[in-house]
Amino acid sequence: MTGRSTPWPGGADDIDRHGTGGTPGSDDTVRERLESAVHAVDAPDAVFAVSRAGRRTLYCGGTAPPPPVPREDLRYEIGSASKTFTGLLLAQLIQRGLLTGGEPAAACLDPARRTEPAPVTLAHLITHTAGLPTLPADFYVRALPAWRTNPYGRYPAERVTRAFLRHRPRHRPGTRWEYSNFGVAVLGHALAAVTGTAWDELLGAHILRPLGLSGTALRPEDPKTDAVGHGKDGRTRTAAFDAGGFPAAGAVRATPHDLLTFLEAHLDPVGSPLAGALRAVRTPLLRRGLGHRHTHTMAWFRHPTNGGPMYFHSGATLGQQAFLGFRPDTGTALVALCTRRFRARDSFVATAYALLAEE
């Protein structure tokens, strides 16, 4: 993958052609499967929600007493699944002709800076091919005193951009894949800098408001409606997640219904104000791993099923987990959320993945 002077791929002819919906199963069958999934997840609060052919079914439960506000109306932290919002934002800015994806990230952050012969581009950052580590080298030193409570909050935006501008990639950009919160965080700051718009407003103007996602935010808003995370023991409450200088990589929190709306837009882009971008983020861009079995778009992991590809992304914060996925062949979208920190042999992601794969 190299720098681009032409728009990102993802036109109408680029997406998979497996239809946008099969015959929905009965509501009782779907509900039974969601109930089983919730019971398989040992967490204070759990929500599994499915939209199939436009019909929604939600099942909520958990080991804790039901909160005052129904679980399906709470706003949950989705951690790294926030990157799907960031990828869609970049695609939309490209579709509108404001960017190409080939812009050097350093030039966006510091226009006076000399451009390297093989610069890290915006495209490299969103596809995890920028040659950056998961986190900046000095992140751990600063985060260690608050490792269990607020590690990201101790690393603000200016440190993220400074670390990037000083970093020398270990590999030529575009040649290797390495998942990087650092890289996507830098992308967020580069987009804000090059557009002259704060990240919150940029995401709100181009993604949240056009899709009608009024239950989605980038920071805690109300203790009554923000889901409370828990530690590995499932009992100790955790503080609301502070993304610090990494909002583009993990700050989104949303209601289950908003997340279904987000995924439904991916299933059926026709008529959406983001139609071109929604098609673009379904376009395969790279392969990796043994036999190149792992396929990625600019926003999603993409795995094969018997009927066609499924798209998904998981995420976790200090006290919550999320899984988002959709399948164009069956017209199915799946949202899974829980309020317990990831731990060894955790069944949450495997349960959600299997539910979507078997749909």
PDB file of N, CA, C and O in Angstrom, residues 65-102:
ATOM      1  N   PRO A  65     -28.143  -6.977  39.596  1.00  0.00           N
ATOM      2  CA  PRO A  65     -29.551  -6.578  39.516  1.00  0.00           C
ATOM      3  C   PRO A  65     -29.741  -5.586  38.361  1.00  0.00           C
ATOM      4  O   PRO A  65     -28.836  -4.806  38.063  1.00  0.00           O
ATOM      5  N   PRO A  66     -30.891  -5.586  37.718  1.00  0.00           N
ATOM      6  CA  PRO A  66     -31.132  -4.642  36.618  1.00  0.00           C
ATOM      7  C   PRO A  66     -30.963  -3.204  37.098  1.00  0.00           C
ATOM      8  O   PRO A  66     -31.436  -2.845  38.185  1.00  0.00           O
ATOM      9  N   PRO A  67     -30.275  -2.360  36.322  1.00  0.00           N
ATOM     10  CA  PRO A  67     -30.090  -0.960  36.716  1.00  0.00           C
ATOM     11  C   PRO A  67     -31.401  -0.186  36.595  1.00  0.00           C
ATOM     12  O   PRO A  67     -32.346  -0.646  35.948  1.00  0.00           O
ATOM     13  N   PRO A  68     -31.473   1.022  37.181  1.00  0.00           N
ATOM     14  CA  PRO A  68     -32.698   1.827  37.105  1.00  0.00           C
ATOM     15  C   PRO A  68     -33.124   2.127  35.668  1.00  0.00           C
ATOM     16  O   PRO A  68     -34.305   2.100  35.344  1.00  0.00           O
ATOM     17  N   VAL A  69     -32.137   2.410  34.811  1.00  0.00           N
ATOM     18  CA  VAL A  69     -32.408   2.623  33.389  1.00  0.00           C
ATOM     19  C   VAL A  69     -32.255   1.279  32.688  1.00  0.00           C
ATOM     20  O   VAL A  69     -31.268   0.577  32.916  1.00  0.00           O
ATOM     21  N   PRO A  70     -33.206   0.869  31.859  1.00  0.00           N
ATOM     22  CA  PRO A  70     -33.088  -0.427  31.177  1.00  0.00           C
ATOM     23  C   PRO A  70     -31.746  -0.582  30.476  1.00  0.00           C
ATOM     24  O   PRO A  70     -31.224   0.380  29.901  1.00  0.00           O
ATOM     25  N   ARG A  71     -31.191  -1.783  30.517  1.00  0.00           N
ATOM     26  CA  ARG A  71     -29.869  -2.024  29.936  1.00  0.00           C
ATOM     27  C   ARG A  71     -29.816  -1.647  28.454  1.00  0.00           C
ATOM     28  O   ARG A  71     -28.797  -1.188  27.964  1.00  0.00           O
ATOM     29  N   GLU A  72     -30.899  -1.854  27.733  1.00  0.00           N
ATOM     30  CA  GLU A  72     -30.878  -1.569  26.302  1.00  0.00           C
ATOM     31  C   GLU A  72     -30.837  -0.068  26.004  1.00  0.00           C
ATOM     32  O   GLU A  72     -30.578   0.337  24.876  1.00  0.00           O
ATOM     33  N   ASP A  73     -31.082   0.770  27.035  1.00  0.00           N
ATOM     34  CA  ASP A  73     -31.057   2.217  26.846  1.00  0.00           C
ATOM     35  C   ASP A  73     -29.783   2.867  27.365  1.00  0.00           C
ATOM     36  O   ASP A  73     -29.601   4.085  27.237  1.00  0.00           O
ATOM     37  N   LEU A  74     -28.888   2.091  27.967  1.00  0.00           N
ATOM     38  CA  LEU A  74     -27.629   2.626  28.476  1.00  0.00           C
ATOM     39  C   LEU A  74     -26.644   2.860  27.334  1.00  0.00           C
ATOM     40  O   LEU A  74     -26.745   2.270  26.263  1.00  0.00           O
ATOM     41  N   ARG A  75     -25.674   3.717  27.598  1.00  0.00           N
ATOM     42  CA  ARG A  75     -24.609   3.983  26.636  1.00  0.00           C
ATOM     43  C   ARG A  75     -23.369   3.213  27.081  1.00  0.00           C
ATOM     44  O   ARG A  75     -22.890   3.383  28.202  1.00  0.00           O
ATOM     45  N   TYR A  76     -22.831   2.360  26.203  1.00  0.00           N
ATOM     46  CA  TYR A  76     -21.718   1.466  26.529  1.00  0.00           C
ATOM     47  C   TYR A  76     -20.431   1.905  25.835  1.00  0.00           C
ATOM     48  O   TYR A  76     -20.453   2.404  24.698  1.00  0.00           O
ATOM     49  N   GLU A  77     -19.315   1.668  26.510  1.00  0.00           N
ATOM     50  CA  GLU A  77     -17.995   1.926  25.926  1.00  0.00           C
ATOM     51  C   GLU A  77     -17.668   0.814  24.937  1.00  0.00           C
ATOM     52  O   GLU A  77     -17.777  -0.367  25.268  1.00  0.00           O
ATOM     53  N   ILE A  78     -17.249   1.175  23.714  1.00  0.00           N
ATOM     54  CA  ILE A  78     -16.970   0.136  22.723  1.00  0.00           C
ATOM     55  C   ILE A  78     -15.484   0.011  22.406  1.00  0.00           C
ATOM     56  O   ILE A  78     -15.101  -0.791  21.558  1.00  0.00           O
ATOM     57  N   GLY A  79     -14.626   0.777  23.078  1.00  0.00           N
ATOM     58  CA  GLY A  79     -13.188   0.604  22.921  1.00  0.00           C
ATOM     59  C   GLY A  79     -12.738   0.655  21.481  1.00  0.00           C
ATOM     60  O   GLY A  79     -13.120   1.549  20.712  1.00  0.00           O
ATOM     61  N   SER A  80     -11.950  -0.324  21.080  1.00  0.00           N
ATOM     62  CA  SER A  80     -11.347  -0.315  19.745  1.00  0.00           C
ATOM     63  C   SER A  80     -12.345  -0.445  18.603  1.00  0.00           C
ATOM     64  O   SER A  80     -12.005  -0.164  17.455  1.00  0.00           O
ATOM     65  N   ALA A  81     -13.574  -0.864  18.892  1.00  0.00           N
ATOM     66  CA  ALA A  81     -14.586  -0.859  17.840  1.00  0.00           C
ATOM     67  C   ALA A  81     -14.882   0.565  17.380  1.00  0.00           C
ATOM     68  O   ALA A  81     -15.498   0.763  16.322  1.00  0.00           O
ATOM     69  N   SER A  82     -14.406   1.565  18.144  1.00  0.00           N
ATOM     70  CA  SER A  82     -14.500   2.966  17.712  1.00  0.00           C
ATOM     71  C   SER A  82     -13.788   3.200  16.389  1.00  0.00           C
ATOM     72  O   SER A  82     -14.112   4.147  15.657  1.00  0.00           O
ATOM     73  N   LYS A  83     -12.804   2.357  16.088  1.00  0.00           N
ATOM     74  CA  LYS A  83     -12.036   2.539  14.853  1.00  0.00           C
ATOM     75  C   LYS A  83     -12.907   2.394  13.605  1.00  0.00           C
ATOM     76  O   LYS A  83     -12.559   2.897  12.539  1.00  0.00           O
ATOM     77  N   THR A  84     -14.048   1.694  13.725  1.00  0.00           N
ATOM     78  CA  THR A  84     -14.947   1.585  12.578  1.00  0.00           C
ATOM     79  C   THR A  84     -15.593   2.934  12.274  1.00  0.00           C
ATOM     80  O   THR A  84     -15.891   3.234  11.118  1.00  0.00           O
ATOM     81  N   PHE A  85     -15.816   3.747  13.294  1.00  0.00           N
ATOM     82  CA  PHE A  85     -16.320   5.104  13.088  1.00  0.00           C
ATOM     83  C   PHE A  85     -15.241   5.966  12.439  1.00  0.00           C
ATOM     84  O   PHE A  85     -15.525   6.763  11.545  1.00  0.00           O
ATOM     85  N   THR A  86     -13.999   5.810  12.894  1.00  0.00           N
ATOM     86  CA  THR A  86     -12.888   6.586  12.338  1.00  0.00           C
ATOM     87  C   THR A  86     -12.649   6.227  10.882  1.00  0.00           C
ATOM     88  O   THR A  86     -12.425   7.100  10.039  1.00  0.00           O
ATOM     89  N   GLY A  87     -12.691   4.927  10.566  1.00  0.00           N
ATOM     90  CA  GLY A  87     -12.517   4.513   9.184  1.00  0.00           C
ATOM     91  C   GLY A  87     -13.604   5.061   8.287  1.00  0.00           C
ATOM     92  O   GLY A  87     -13.340   5.511   7.154  1.00  0.00           O
ATOM     93  N   LEU A  88     -14.849   5.049   8.769  1.00  0.00           N
ATOM     94  CA  LEU A  88     -15.957   5.585   7.975  1.00  0.00           C
ATOM     95  C   LEU A  88     -15.803   7.087   7.789  1.00  0.00           C
ATOM     96  O   LEU A  88     -16.104   7.626   6.713  1.00  0.00           O
ATOM     97  N   LEU A  89     -15.319   7.772   8.811  1.00  0.00           N
ATOM     98  CA  LEU A  89     -15.089   9.214   8.685  1.00  0.00           C
ATOM     99  C   LEU A  89     -14.062   9.508   7.608  1.00  0.00           C
ATOM    100  O   LEU A  89     -14.266  10.384   6.753  1.00  0.00           O
ATOM    101  N   LEU A  90     -12.937   8.794   7.627  1.00  0.00           N
ATOM    102  CA  LEU A  90     -11.922   9.016   6.591  1.00  0.00           C
ATOM    103  C   LEU A  90     -12.507   8.735   5.213  1.00  0.00           C
ATOM    104  O   LEU A  90     -12.295   9.498   4.263  1.00  0.00           O
ATOM    105  N   ALA A  91     -13.278   7.660   5.085  1.00  0.00           N
ATOM    106  CA  ALA A  91     -13.891   7.341   3.794  1.00  0.00           C
ATOM    107  C   ALA A  91     -14.826   8.453   3.334  1.00  0.00           C
ATOM    108  O   ALA A  91     -14.865   8.801   2.149  1.00  0.00           O
ATOM    109  N   GLN A  92     -15.570   9.025   4.269  1.00  0.00           N
ATOM    110  CA  GLN A  92     -16.494  10.101   3.904  1.00  0.00           C
ATOM    111  C   GLN A  92     -15.749  11.355   3.468  1.00  0.00           C
ATOM    112  O   GLN A  92     -16.145  12.031   2.496  1.00  0.00           O
ATOM    113  N   LEU A  93     -14.665  11.697   4.150  1.00  0.00           N
ATOM    114  CA  LEU A  93     -13.875  12.863   3.753  1.00  0.00           C
ATOM    115  C   LEU A  93     -13.271  12.656   2.366  1.00  0.00           C
ATOM    116  O   LEU A  93     -13.154  13.602   1.571  1.00  0.00           O
ATOM    117  N   ILE A  94     -12.907  11.421   2.060  1.00  0.00           N
ATOM    118  CA  ILE A  94     -12.380  11.104   0.730  1.00  0.00           C
ATOM    119  C   ILE A  94     -13.490  11.182  -0.315  1.00  0.00           C
ATOM    120  O   ILE A  94     -13.306  11.749  -1.396  1.00  0.00           O
ATOM    121  N   GLN A  95     -14.651  10.626   0.014  1.00  0.00           N
ATOM    122  CA  GLN A  95     -15.772  10.670  -0.924  1.00  0.00           C
ATOM    123  C   GLN A  95     -16.178  12.100  -1.249  1.00  0.00           C
ATOM    124  O   GLN A  95     -16.587  12.397  -2.379  1.00  0.00           O
ATOM    125  N   ARG A  96     -16.061  12.983  -0.300  1.00  0.00           N
ATOM    126  CA  ARG A  96     -16.423  14.388  -0.517  1.00  0.00           C
ATOM    127  C   ARG A  96     -15.333  15.172  -1.223  1.00  0.00           C
ATOM    128  O   ARG A  96     -15.506  16.365  -1.506  1.00  0.00           O
ATOM    129  N   GLY A  97     -14.202  14.519  -1.487  1.00  0.00           N
ATOM    130  CA  GLY A  97     -13.123  15.188  -2.197  1.00  0.00           C
ATOM    131  C   GLY A  97     -12.259  16.078  -1.330  1.00  0.00           C
ATOM    132  O   GLY A  97     -11.435  16.844  -1.844  1.00  0.00           O
ATOM    133  N   LEU A  98     -12.410  15.983  -0.015  1.00  0.00           N
ATOM    134  CA  LEU A  98     -11.609  16.808   0.887  1.00  0.00           C
ATOM    135  C   LEU A  98     -10.225  16.229   1.102  1.00  0.00           C
ATOM    136  O   LEU A  98      -9.290  16.959   1.440  1.00  0.00           O
ATOM    137  N   LEU A  99     -10.084  14.910   0.922  1.00  0.00           N
ATOM    138  CA  LEU A  99      -8.806  14.222   1.075  1.00  0.00           C
ATOM    139  C   LEU A  99      -8.737  13.105   0.045  1.00  0.00           C
ATOM    140  O   LEU A  99      -9.747  12.767  -0.584  1.00  0.00           O
ATOM    141  N   THR A 100      -7.543  12.516  -0.097  1.00  0.00           N
ATOM    142  CA  THR A 100      -7.400  11.350  -0.970  1.00  0.00           C
ATOM    143  C   THR A 100      -7.018  10.092  -0.204  1.00  0.00           C
ATOM    144  O   THR A 100      -7.155   8.984  -0.707  1.00  0.00           O
ATOM    145  N   GLY A 101      -6.517  10.246   1.021  1.00  0.00           N
ATOM    146  CA  GLY A 101      -5.987   9.126   1.781  1.00  0.00           C
ATOM    147  C   GLY A 101      -4.482   8.994   1.616  1.00  0.00           C
ATOM    148  O   GLY A 101      -3.821   8.336   2.409  1.00  0.00           O
ATOM    149  N   GLY A 102      -3.929   9.628   0.582  1.00  0.00           N
ATOM    150  CA  GLY A 102      -2.495   9.548   0.344  1.00  0.00           C
ATOM    151  C   GLY A 102      -1.693  10.676   0.965  1.00  0.00           C
ATOM    152  O   GLY A 102      -0.472  10.756   0.782  1.00  0.00           O
TER     153      GLY A 102
END
